[in-house]
Amino acid sequence: MPDISTEYMGLKLKSPVIMASGPLTSSLDSLKKGEDAGAGAVVLKSIFEEQIEKDAGRDTQSSGDYLQSSDHMEYFEAMAKDYYVDRYMSLLEKAKESLDIPVIASINCKSISTWLDYADRFRSCKADAIELNYFPIASNAEISGDKVDKALFDFVKSARSRIGGRLSIKIGSFYSSLSNVIRRIDEAGLEGIVLFNRPFRPDIDLERLEIKSSSPLSSPNEYGMSLRWTALMSGEIKADIAANTGIHDKNALIKMLLAGAKAVEICSAIMEKGYGVITEMNSGLSSFMEEKGYGRLKDFIGLLAEENYERGDAWERVQFLRTIGPVTE
Ligand SMILES: Cc1cc2nc3c(=O)[nH]c(=O)nc-3n(C[C@H](O)[C@H](O)[C@H](O)COP(=O)(O)O)c2cc1C
């Protein structure tokens, strides 16, 4: 029986399939189901500073009649914020008590001091790692790409210098030089990089003439971006890559490993097909290894990464040179 265990950020995972942060990682029950189905680790749903501010503000407003002075209101709002953070910590603590697999906490904040405050609190609850969910949208045309990048690097450096323990960042793919961005994150000394988050995508409802959300779930043909950048960067950086977005089956999992990912994070596939997809991916990986004669993941992780593969420059190709003729997969 091939050994499908892997090492990601120094954590020993019994499978390279990680439950990505999302609705299914916000309750103990679903985390447990993921573990039972064979997940190697779980990333809890992100704690969002923006959401906490909104919820605490709403709670304070609705108690406005009883809170007579602005001092009372500030105090109440601070308590309400703590309540929401405590709820997250309670899920983290319970997950750590009940699960045997690593539990990664995920944070999305606006101000660096809150990122660090939450990270400290989660580390005190023995989170196995912290994943920073960082996804600004560069919509202000006054701000150059350099500044957008600098904000990311400054953030990563202060997070690294002040957050002990294993640290990863999940980024989006909208940077002018992804290779430079990934390398500089690596130079800051993070243990893991998740490529890539899939953002909320606004759409238009033509009937109501309103903005609506397009499907929050990825489709199985969306893995290409992550595959290319995993293959391009995995041989160049020390940090481990977890591939993310569009990984729905064993084939996509195996491709990511061949490109050099140490693990994959999946969300949509579980939401669409149920927890059984984790079991299927694990057994599909195992069968593939048996068929090809690989005993351990180490035997083939990164085999087709740019650095290791004779024709690795194919990962850099962007033009379709032939318009007629055979296209091989
Ligand atoms: C409904 C929904 C909620 C999500 N919430 C979070 C979140 O709180 N934090 C986060 O980092 N990613 C979140 N994600 C993104 C997923 O973790 C993942 O990065 C993305 O869905 C791409 O992976 P997939 O193709 O396997 O779905 C969410 C995704 C969905 C569909």
PDB file of N, CA, C and O in Angstrom, residues 53-117:
ATOM      1  N   GLU A  53     -16.535  43.749  13.198  1.00  0.00           N
ATOM      2  CA  GLU A  53     -16.875  45.165  13.434  1.00  0.00           C
ATOM      3  C   GLU A  53     -18.339  45.422  13.122  1.00  0.00           C
ATOM      4  O   GLU A  53     -19.037  46.105  13.860  1.00  0.00           O
ATOM      5  N   LYS A  54     -18.790  44.823  12.016  1.00  0.00           N
ATOM      6  CA  LYS A  54     -20.187  45.014  11.610  1.00  0.00           C
ATOM      7  C   LYS A  54     -21.137  44.437  12.670  1.00  0.00           C
ATOM      8  O   LYS A  54     -22.064  45.087  13.116  1.00  0.00           O
ATOM      9  N   ASP A  55     -20.847  43.192  13.067  1.00  0.00           N
ATOM     10  CA  ASP A  55     -21.729  42.519  14.028  1.00  0.00           C
ATOM     11  C   ASP A  55     -21.719  43.241  15.378  1.00  0.00           C
ATOM     12  O   ASP A  55     -22.764  43.456  15.991  1.00  0.00           O
ATOM     13  N   ALA A  56     -20.512  43.641  15.822  1.00  0.00           N
ATOM     14  CA  ALA A  56     -20.410  44.314  17.123  1.00  0.00           C
ATOM     15  C   ALA A  56     -21.102  45.680  17.047  1.00  0.00           C
ATOM     16  O   ALA A  56     -21.785  46.103  17.991  1.00  0.00           O
ATOM     17  N   GLY A  57     -20.952  46.366  15.914  1.00  0.00           N
ATOM     18  CA  GLY A  57     -21.599  47.673  15.734  1.00  0.00           C
ATOM     19  C   GLY A  57     -23.115  47.528  15.776  1.00  0.00           C
ATOM     20  O   GLY A  57     -23.814  48.315  16.418  1.00  0.00           O
ATOM     21  N   ARG A  58     -23.620  46.475  15.116  1.00  0.00           N
ATOM     22  CA  ARG A  58     -25.067  46.233  15.102  1.00  0.00           C
ATOM     23  C   ARG A  58     -25.573  45.933  16.520  1.00  0.00           C
ATOM     24  O   ARG A  58     -26.572  46.485  16.969  1.00  0.00           O
ATOM     25  N   ASP A  59     -24.819  45.091  17.244  1.00  0.00           N
ATOM     26  CA  ASP A  59     -25.222  44.762  18.616  1.00  0.00           C
ATOM     27  C   ASP A  59     -25.253  46.036  19.474  1.00  0.00           C
ATOM     28  O   ASP A  59     -26.149  46.226  20.300  1.00  0.00           O
ATOM     29  N   THR A  60     -24.246  46.898  19.276  1.00  0.00           N
ATOM     30  CA  THR A  60     -24.165  48.123  20.089  1.00  0.00           C
ATOM     31  C   THR A  60     -25.332  49.047  19.752  1.00  0.00           C
ATOM     32  O   THR A  60     -25.977  49.605  20.645  1.00  0.00           O
ATOM     33  N   GLN A  61     -25.613  49.166  18.460  1.00  0.00           N
ATOM     34  CA  GLN A  61     -26.735  50.034  18.045  1.00  0.00           C
ATOM     35  C   GLN A  61     -28.038  49.545  18.659  1.00  0.00           C
ATOM     36  O   GLN A  61     -28.834  50.316  19.190  1.00  0.00           O
ATOM     37  N   SER A  62     -28.243  48.220  18.603  1.00  0.00           N
ATOM     38  CA  SER A  62     -29.528  47.709  19.087  1.00  0.00           C
ATOM     39  C   SER A  62     -29.635  47.834  20.608  1.00  0.00           C
ATOM     40  O   SER A  62     -30.719  47.745  21.167  1.00  0.00           O
ATOM     41  N   SER A  63     -28.509  48.051  21.290  1.00  0.00           N
ATOM     42  CA  SER A  63     -28.572  48.246  22.744  1.00  0.00           C
ATOM     43  C   SER A  63     -28.442  49.718  23.101  1.00  0.00           C
ATOM     44  O   SER A  63     -28.233  50.066  24.271  1.00  0.00           O
ATOM     45  N   GLY A  64     -28.515  50.574  22.085  1.00  0.00           N
ATOM     46  CA  GLY A  64     -28.261  52.008  22.255  1.00  0.00           C
ATOM     47  C   GLY A  64     -29.068  52.666  23.359  1.00  0.00           C
ATOM     48  O   GLY A  64     -28.560  53.526  24.088  1.00  0.00           O
ATOM     49  N   ASP A  65     -30.344  52.265  23.521  1.00  0.00           N
ATOM     50  CA  ASP A  65     -31.207  52.913  24.513  1.00  0.00           C
ATOM     51  C   ASP A  65     -30.686  52.722  25.936  1.00  0.00           C
ATOM     52  O   ASP A  65     -30.862  53.549  26.809  1.00  0.00           O
ATOM     53  N   TYR A  66     -30.053  51.553  26.148  1.00  0.00           N
ATOM     54  CA  TYR A  66     -29.585  51.257  27.509  1.00  0.00           C
ATOM     55  C   TYR A  66     -28.216  51.846  27.790  1.00  0.00           C
ATOM     56  O   TYR A  66     -27.815  52.021  28.918  1.00  0.00           O
ATOM     57  N   LEU A  67     -27.468  52.086  26.705  1.00  0.00           N
ATOM     58  CA  LEU A  67     -26.092  52.568  26.884  1.00  0.00           C
ATOM     59  C   LEU A  67     -26.112  54.092  26.797  1.00  0.00           C
ATOM     60  O   LEU A  67     -26.202  54.656  25.730  1.00  0.00           O
ATOM     61  N   GLN A  68     -26.027  54.748  27.960  1.00  0.00           N
ATOM     62  CA  GLN A  68     -26.296  56.183  27.931  1.00  0.00           C
ATOM     63  C   GLN A  68     -25.136  57.044  27.455  1.00  0.00           C
ATOM     64  O   GLN A  68     -25.325  58.049  26.811  1.00  0.00           O
ATOM     65  N   SER A  69     -23.903  56.684  27.747  1.00  0.00           N
ATOM     66  CA  SER A  69     -22.802  57.554  27.327  1.00  0.00           C
ATOM     67  C   SER A  69     -21.974  56.873  26.244  1.00  0.00           C
ATOM     68  O   SER A  69     -22.037  55.651  26.067  1.00  0.00           O
ATOM     69  N   SER A  70     -21.171  57.699  25.531  1.00  0.00           N
ATOM     70  CA  SER A  70     -20.350  57.106  24.468  1.00  0.00           C
ATOM     71  C   SER A  70     -19.296  56.178  25.070  1.00  0.00           C
ATOM     72  O   SER A  70     -18.876  55.214  24.440  1.00  0.00           O
ATOM     73  N   ASP A  71     -18.884  56.451  26.349  1.00  0.00           N
ATOM     74  CA  ASP A  71     -17.928  55.543  27.008  1.00  0.00           C
ATOM     75  C   ASP A  71     -18.523  54.150  27.136  1.00  0.00           C
ATOM     76  O   ASP A  71     -17.879  53.142  26.866  1.00  0.00           O
ATOM     77  N   HIS A  72     -19.804  54.134  27.540  1.00  0.00           N
ATOM     78  CA  HIS A  72     -20.476  52.833  27.685  1.00  0.00           C
ATOM     79  C   HIS A  72     -20.558  52.126  26.334  1.00  0.00           C
ATOM     80  O   HIS A  72     -20.387  50.914  26.240  1.00  0.00           O
ATOM     81  N   MET A  73     -20.843  52.929  25.317  1.00  0.00           N
ATOM     82  CA  MET A  73     -20.994  52.319  23.990  1.00  0.00           C
ATOM     83  C   MET A  73     -19.678  51.718  23.523  1.00  0.00           C
ATOM     84  O   MET A  73     -19.635  50.610  22.996  1.00  0.00           O
ATOM     85  N   GLU A  74     -18.599  52.453  23.741  1.00  0.00           N
ATOM     86  CA  GLU A  74     -17.278  51.940  23.323  1.00  0.00           C
ATOM     87  C   GLU A  74     -16.946  50.649  24.064  1.00  0.00           C
ATOM     88  O   GLU A  74     -16.452  49.690  23.488  1.00  0.00           O
ATOM     89  N   TYR A  75     -17.244  50.687  25.366  1.00  0.00           N
ATOM     90  CA  TYR A  75     -16.960  49.524  26.197  1.00  0.00           C
ATOM     91  C   TYR A  75     -17.771  48.316  25.709  1.00  0.00           C
ATOM     92  O   TYR A  75     -17.269  47.212  25.531  1.00  0.00           O
ATOM     93  N   PHE A  76     -19.064  48.577  25.444  1.00  0.00           N
ATOM     94  CA  PHE A  76     -19.948  47.502  24.991  1.00  0.00           C
ATOM     95  C   PHE A  76     -19.461  46.947  23.650  1.00  0.00           C
ATOM     96  O   PHE A  76     -19.426  45.737  23.424  1.00  0.00           O
ATOM     97  N   GLU A  77     -19.056  47.856  22.769  1.00  0.00           N
ATOM     98  CA  GLU A  77     -18.614  47.415  21.444  1.00  0.00           C
ATOM     99  C   GLU A  77     -17.346  46.545  21.556  1.00  0.00           C
ATOM    100  O   GLU A  77     -17.214  45.528  20.883  1.00  0.00           O
ATOM    101  N   ALA A  78     -16.437  46.970  22.448  1.00  0.00           N
ATOM    102  CA  ALA A  78     -15.205  46.180  22.641  1.00  0.00           C
ATOM    103  C   ALA A  78     -15.564  44.792  23.174  1.00  0.00           C
ATOM    104  O   ALA A  78     -15.003  43.770  22.739  1.00  0.00           O
ATOM    105  N   MET A  79     -16.553  44.752  24.107  1.00  0.00           N
ATOM    106  CA  MET A  79     -16.971  43.453  24.662  1.00  0.00           C
ATOM    107  C   MET A  79     -17.599  42.589  23.572  1.00  0.00           C
ATOM    108  O   MET A  79     -17.365  41.376  23.503  1.00  0.00           O
ATOM    109  N   ALA A  80     -18.417  43.237  22.734  1.00  0.00           N
ATOM    110  CA  ALA A  80     -19.089  42.481  21.670  1.00  0.00           C
ATOM    111  C   ALA A  80     -18.044  41.902  20.711  1.00  0.00           C
ATOM    112  O   ALA A  80     -18.153  40.754  20.285  1.00  0.00           O
ATOM    113  N   LYS A  81     -16.994  42.691  20.416  1.00  0.00           N
ATOM    114  CA  LYS A  81     -15.943  42.178  19.515  1.00  0.00           C
ATOM    115  C   LYS A  81     -15.266  40.964  20.152  1.00  0.00           C
ATOM    116  O   LYS A  81     -15.024  39.965  19.498  1.00  0.00           O
ATOM    117  N   ASP A  82     -14.969  41.094  21.452  1.00  0.00           N
ATOM    118  CA  ASP A  82     -14.320  39.975  22.144  1.00  0.00           C
ATOM    119  C   ASP A  82     -15.178  38.724  22.106  1.00  0.00           C
ATOM    120  O   ASP A  82     -14.686  37.610  21.977  1.00  0.00           O
ATOM    121  N   TYR A  83     -16.490  38.946  22.199  1.00  0.00           N
ATOM    122  CA  TYR A  83     -17.413  37.811  22.177  1.00  0.00           C
ATOM    123  C   TYR A  83     -17.237  37.016  20.878  1.00  0.00           C
ATOM    124  O   TYR A  83     -17.146  35.791  20.871  1.00  0.00           O
ATOM    125  N   TYR A  84     -17.153  37.738  19.749  1.00  0.00           N
ATOM    126  CA  TYR A  84     -17.026  37.036  18.465  1.00  0.00           C
ATOM    127  C   TYR A  84     -15.658  36.355  18.341  1.00  0.00           C
ATOM    128  O   TYR A  84     -15.553  35.252  17.810  1.00  0.00           O
ATOM    129  N   VAL A  85     -14.628  37.010  18.843  1.00  0.00           N
ATOM    130  CA  VAL A  85     -13.298  36.386  18.776  1.00  0.00           C
ATOM    131  C   VAL A  85     -13.268  35.152  19.691  1.00  0.00           C
ATOM    132  O   VAL A  85     -12.735  34.100  19.323  1.00  0.00           O
ATOM    133  N   ASP A  86     -13.901  35.276  20.860  1.00  0.00           N
ATOM    134  CA  ASP A  86     -13.938  34.131  21.788  1.00  0.00           C
ATOM    135  C   ASP A  86     -14.659  32.939  21.166  1.00  0.00           C
ATOM    136  O   ASP A  86     -14.298  31.788  21.384  1.00  0.00           O
ATOM    137  N   ARG A  87     -15.712  33.243  20.398  1.00  0.00           N
ATOM    138  CA  ARG A  87     -16.443  32.147  19.751  1.00  0.00           C
ATOM    139  C   ARG A  87     -15.524  31.388  18.803  1.00  0.00           C
ATOM    140  O   ARG A  87     -15.557  30.170  18.714  1.00  0.00           O
ATOM    141  N   TYR A  88     -14.696  32.151  18.067  1.00  0.00           N
ATOM    142  CA  TYR A  88     -13.752  31.520  17.136  1.00  0.00           C
ATOM    143  C   TYR A  88     -12.746  30.672  17.910  1.00  0.00           C
ATOM    144  O   TYR A  88     -12.436  29.543  17.561  1.00  0.00           O
ATOM    145  N   MET A  89     -12.267  31.265  19.030  1.00  0.00           N
ATOM    146  CA  MET A  89     -11.274  30.541  19.826  1.00  0.00           C
ATOM    147  C   MET A  89     -11.867  29.269  20.412  1.00  0.00           C
ATOM    148  O   MET A  89     -11.178  28.255  20.539  1.00  0.00           O
ATOM    149  N   SER A  90     -13.135  29.336  20.725  1.00  0.00           N
ATOM    150  CA  SER A  90     -13.776  28.153  21.296  1.00  0.00           C
ATOM    151  C   SER A  90     -13.856  27.039  20.239  1.00  0.00           C
ATOM    152  O   SER A  90     -13.587  25.867  20.531  1.00  0.00           O
ATOM    153  N   LEU A  91     -14.167  27.410  18.969  1.00  0.00           N
ATOM    154  CA  LEU A  91     -14.183  26.402  17.905  1.00  0.00           C
ATOM    155  C   LEU A  91     -12.781  25.813  17.725  1.00  0.00           C
ATOM    156  O   LEU A  91     -12.609  24.594  17.608  1.00  0.00           O
ATOM    157  N   LEU A  92     -11.795  26.694  17.743  1.00  0.00           N
ATOM    158  CA  LEU A  92     -10.409  26.246  17.572  1.00  0.00           C
ATOM    159  C   LEU A  92     -10.013  25.281  18.702  1.00  0.00           C
ATOM    160  O   LEU A  92      -9.443  24.213  18.454  1.00  0.00           O
ATOM    161  N   GLU A  93     -10.359  25.651  19.923  1.00  0.00           N
ATOM    162  CA  GLU A  93     -10.005  24.789  21.063  1.00  0.00           C
ATOM    163  C   GLU A  93     -10.688  23.435  20.955  1.00  0.00           C
ATOM    164  O   GLU A  93     -10.075  22.391  21.154  1.00  0.00           O
ATOM    165  N   LYS A  94     -11.988  23.477  20.600  1.00  0.00           N
ATOM    166  CA  LYS A  94     -12.717  22.200  20.489  1.00  0.00           C
ATOM    167  C   LYS A  94     -12.138  21.353  19.353  1.00  0.00           C
ATOM    168  O   LYS A  94     -12.031  20.141  19.469  1.00  0.00           O
ATOM    169  N   ALA A  95     -11.806  22.016  18.245  1.00  0.00           N
ATOM    170  CA  ALA A  95     -11.240  21.265  17.107  1.00  0.00           C
ATOM    171  C   ALA A  95      -9.922  20.624  17.520  1.00  0.00           C
ATOM    172  O   ALA A  95      -9.646  19.469  17.201  1.00  0.00           O
ATOM    173  N   LYS A  96      -9.101  21.371  18.257  1.00  0.00           N
ATOM    174  CA  LYS A  96      -7.824  20.824  18.700  1.00  0.00           C
ATOM    175  C   LYS A  96      -8.025  19.633  19.637  1.00  0.00           C
ATOM    176  O   LYS A  96      -7.285  18.667  19.594  1.00  0.00           O
ATOM    177  N   GLU A  97      -9.053  19.726  20.482  1.00  0.00           N
ATOM    178  CA  GLU A  97      -9.317  18.621  21.416  1.00  0.00           C
ATOM    179  C   GLU A  97      -9.831  17.384  20.685  1.00  0.00           C
ATOM    180  O   GLU A  97      -9.481  16.263  21.010  1.00  0.00           O
ATOM    181  N   SER A  98     -10.720  17.609  19.684  1.00  0.00           N
ATOM    182  CA  SER A  98     -11.436  16.473  19.096  1.00  0.00           C
ATOM    183  C   SER A  98     -10.772  15.854  17.885  1.00  0.00           C
ATOM    184  O   SER A  98     -11.077  14.718  17.540  1.00  0.00           O
ATOM    185  N   LEU A  99      -9.937  16.608  17.182  1.00  0.00           N
ATOM    186  CA  LEU A  99      -9.368  16.068  15.943  1.00  0.00           C
ATOM    187  C   LEU A  99      -7.940  15.604  16.167  1.00  0.00           C
ATOM    188  O   LEU A  99      -7.217  16.186  16.976  1.00  0.00           O
ATOM    189  N   ASP A 100      -7.543  14.598  15.394  1.00  0.00           N
ATOM    190  CA  ASP A 100      -6.155  14.146  15.479  1.00  0.00           C
ATOM    191  C   ASP A 100      -5.296  14.784  14.397  1.00  0.00           C
ATOM    192  O   ASP A 100      -4.092  14.629  14.393  1.00  0.00           O
ATOM    193  N   ILE A 101      -5.951  15.445  13.434  1.00  0.00           N
ATOM    194  CA  ILE A 101      -5.177  16.045  12.335  1.00  0.00           C
ATOM    195  C   ILE A 101      -4.893  17.521  12.660  1.00  0.00           C
ATOM    196  O   ILE A 101      -5.589  18.123  13.491  1.00  0.00           O
ATOM    197  N   PRO A 102      -3.892  18.111  12.011  1.00  0.00           N
ATOM    198  CA  PRO A 102      -3.569  19.514  12.296  1.00  0.00           C
ATOM    199  C   PRO A 102      -4.719  20.469  11.984  1.00  0.00           C
ATOM    200  O   PRO A 102      -5.468  20.271  11.021  1.00  0.00           O
ATOM    201  N   VAL A 103      -4.823  21.488  12.839  1.00  0.00           N
ATOM    202  CA  VAL A 103      -5.872  22.498  12.687  1.00  0.00           C
ATOM    203  C   VAL A 103      -5.182  23.842  12.453  1.00  0.00           C
ATOM    204  O   VAL A 103      -4.381  24.295  13.266  1.00  0.00           O
ATOM    205  N   ILE A 104      -5.520  24.450  11.329  1.00  0.00           N
ATOM    206  CA  ILE A 104      -4.899  25.725  10.948  1.00  0.00           C
ATOM    207  C   ILE A 104      -5.947  26.825  11.093  1.00  0.00           C
ATOM    208  O   ILE A 104      -7.079  26.670  10.609  1.00  0.00           O
ATOM    209  N   ALA A 105      -5.589  27.900  11.779  1.00  0.00           N
ATOM    210  CA  ALA A 105      -6.535  29.019  11.925  1.00  0.00           C
ATOM    211  C   ALA A 105      -6.304  29.994  10.776  1.00  0.00           C
ATOM    212  O   ALA A 105      -5.182  30.118  10.275  1.00  0.00           O
ATOM    213  N   SER A 106      -7.376  30.674  10.355  1.00  0.00           N
ATOM    214  CA  SER A 106      -7.244  31.586   9.217  1.00  0.00           C
ATOM    215  C   SER A 106      -7.744  32.977   9.597  1.00  0.00           C
ATOM    216  O   SER A 106      -8.800  33.123  10.218  1.00  0.00           O
ATOM    217  N   ILE A 107      -6.970  33.983   9.201  1.00  0.00           N
ATOM    218  CA  ILE A 107      -7.289  35.352   9.635  1.00  0.00           C
ATOM    219  C   ILE A 107      -7.366  36.288   8.434  1.00  0.00           C
ATOM    220  O   ILE A 107      -6.533  36.219   7.528  1.00  0.00           O
ATOM    221  N   ASN A 108      -8.365  37.163   8.456  1.00  0.00           N
ATOM    222  CA  ASN A 108      -8.448  38.247   7.462  1.00  0.00           C
ATOM    223  C   ASN A 108      -8.779  39.529   8.202  1.00  0.00           C
ATOM    224  O   ASN A 108      -9.858  39.652   8.782  1.00  0.00           O
ATOM    225  N   CYS A 109      -7.833  40.464   8.213  1.00  0.00           N
ATOM    226  CA  CYS A 109      -8.060  41.704   8.962  1.00  0.00           C
ATOM    227  C   CYS A 109      -7.772  42.931   8.121  1.00  0.00           C
ATOM    228  O   CYS A 109      -7.249  42.834   7.011  1.00  0.00           O
ATOM    229  N   LYS A 110      -8.109  44.088   8.691  1.00  0.00           N
ATOM    230  CA  LYS A 110      -7.834  45.349   8.000  1.00  0.00           C
ATOM    231  C   LYS A 110      -6.548  45.974   8.557  1.00  0.00           C
ATOM    232  O   LYS A 110      -5.733  46.484   7.830  1.00  0.00           O
ATOM    233  N   SER A 111      -6.423  45.948   9.879  1.00  0.00           N
ATOM    234  CA  SER A 111      -5.244  46.619  10.448  1.00  0.00           C
ATOM    235  C   SER A 111      -4.250  45.580  10.954  1.00  0.00           C
ATOM    236  O   SER A 111      -4.639  44.531  11.479  1.00  0.00           O
ATOM    237  N   ILE A 112      -2.989  45.883  10.784  1.00  0.00           N
ATOM    238  CA  ILE A 112      -1.936  44.936  11.152  1.00  0.00           C
ATOM    239  C   ILE A 112      -2.019  44.582  12.638  1.00  0.00           C
ATOM    240  O   ILE A 112      -1.815  43.442  13.025  1.00  0.00           O
ATOM    241  N   SER A 113      -2.398  45.567  13.475  1.00  0.00           N
ATOM    242  CA  SER A 113      -2.425  45.258  14.914  1.00  0.00           C
ATOM    243  C   SER A 113      -3.487  44.192  15.217  1.00  0.00           C
ATOM    244  O   SER A 113      -3.276  43.332  16.069  1.00  0.00           O
ATOM    245  N   THR A 114      -4.598  44.235  14.483  1.00  0.00           N
ATOM    246  CA  THR A 114      -5.621  43.198  14.728  1.00  0.00           C
ATOM    247  C   THR A 114      -5.163  41.841  14.208  1.00  0.00           C
ATOM    248  O   THR A 114      -5.387  40.807  14.847  1.00  0.00           O
ATOM    249  N   TRP A 115      -4.507  41.812  13.042  1.00  0.00           N
ATOM    250  CA  TRP A 115      -3.978  40.537  12.537  1.00  0.00           C
ATOM    251  C   TRP A 115      -3.115  39.907  13.629  1.00  0.00           C
ATOM    252  O   TRP A 115      -3.242  38.725  13.933  1.00  0.00           O
ATOM    253  N   LEU A 116      -2.220  40.748  14.201  1.00  0.00           N
ATOM    254  CA  LEU A 116      -1.255  40.202  15.155  1.00  0.00           C
ATOM    255  C   LEU A 116      -1.924  39.791  16.454  1.00  0.00           C
ATOM    256  O   LEU A 116      -1.604  38.761  17.039  1.00  0.00           O
ATOM    257  N   ASP A 117      -2.903  40.592  16.873  1.00  0.00           N
ATOM    258  CA  ASP A 117      -3.634  40.284  18.100  1.00  0.00           C
ATOM    259  C   ASP A 117      -4.346  38.924  17.961  1.00  0.00           C
ATOM    260  O   ASP A 117      -4.215  38.046  18.819  1.00  0.00           O
TER     261      ASP A 117
END
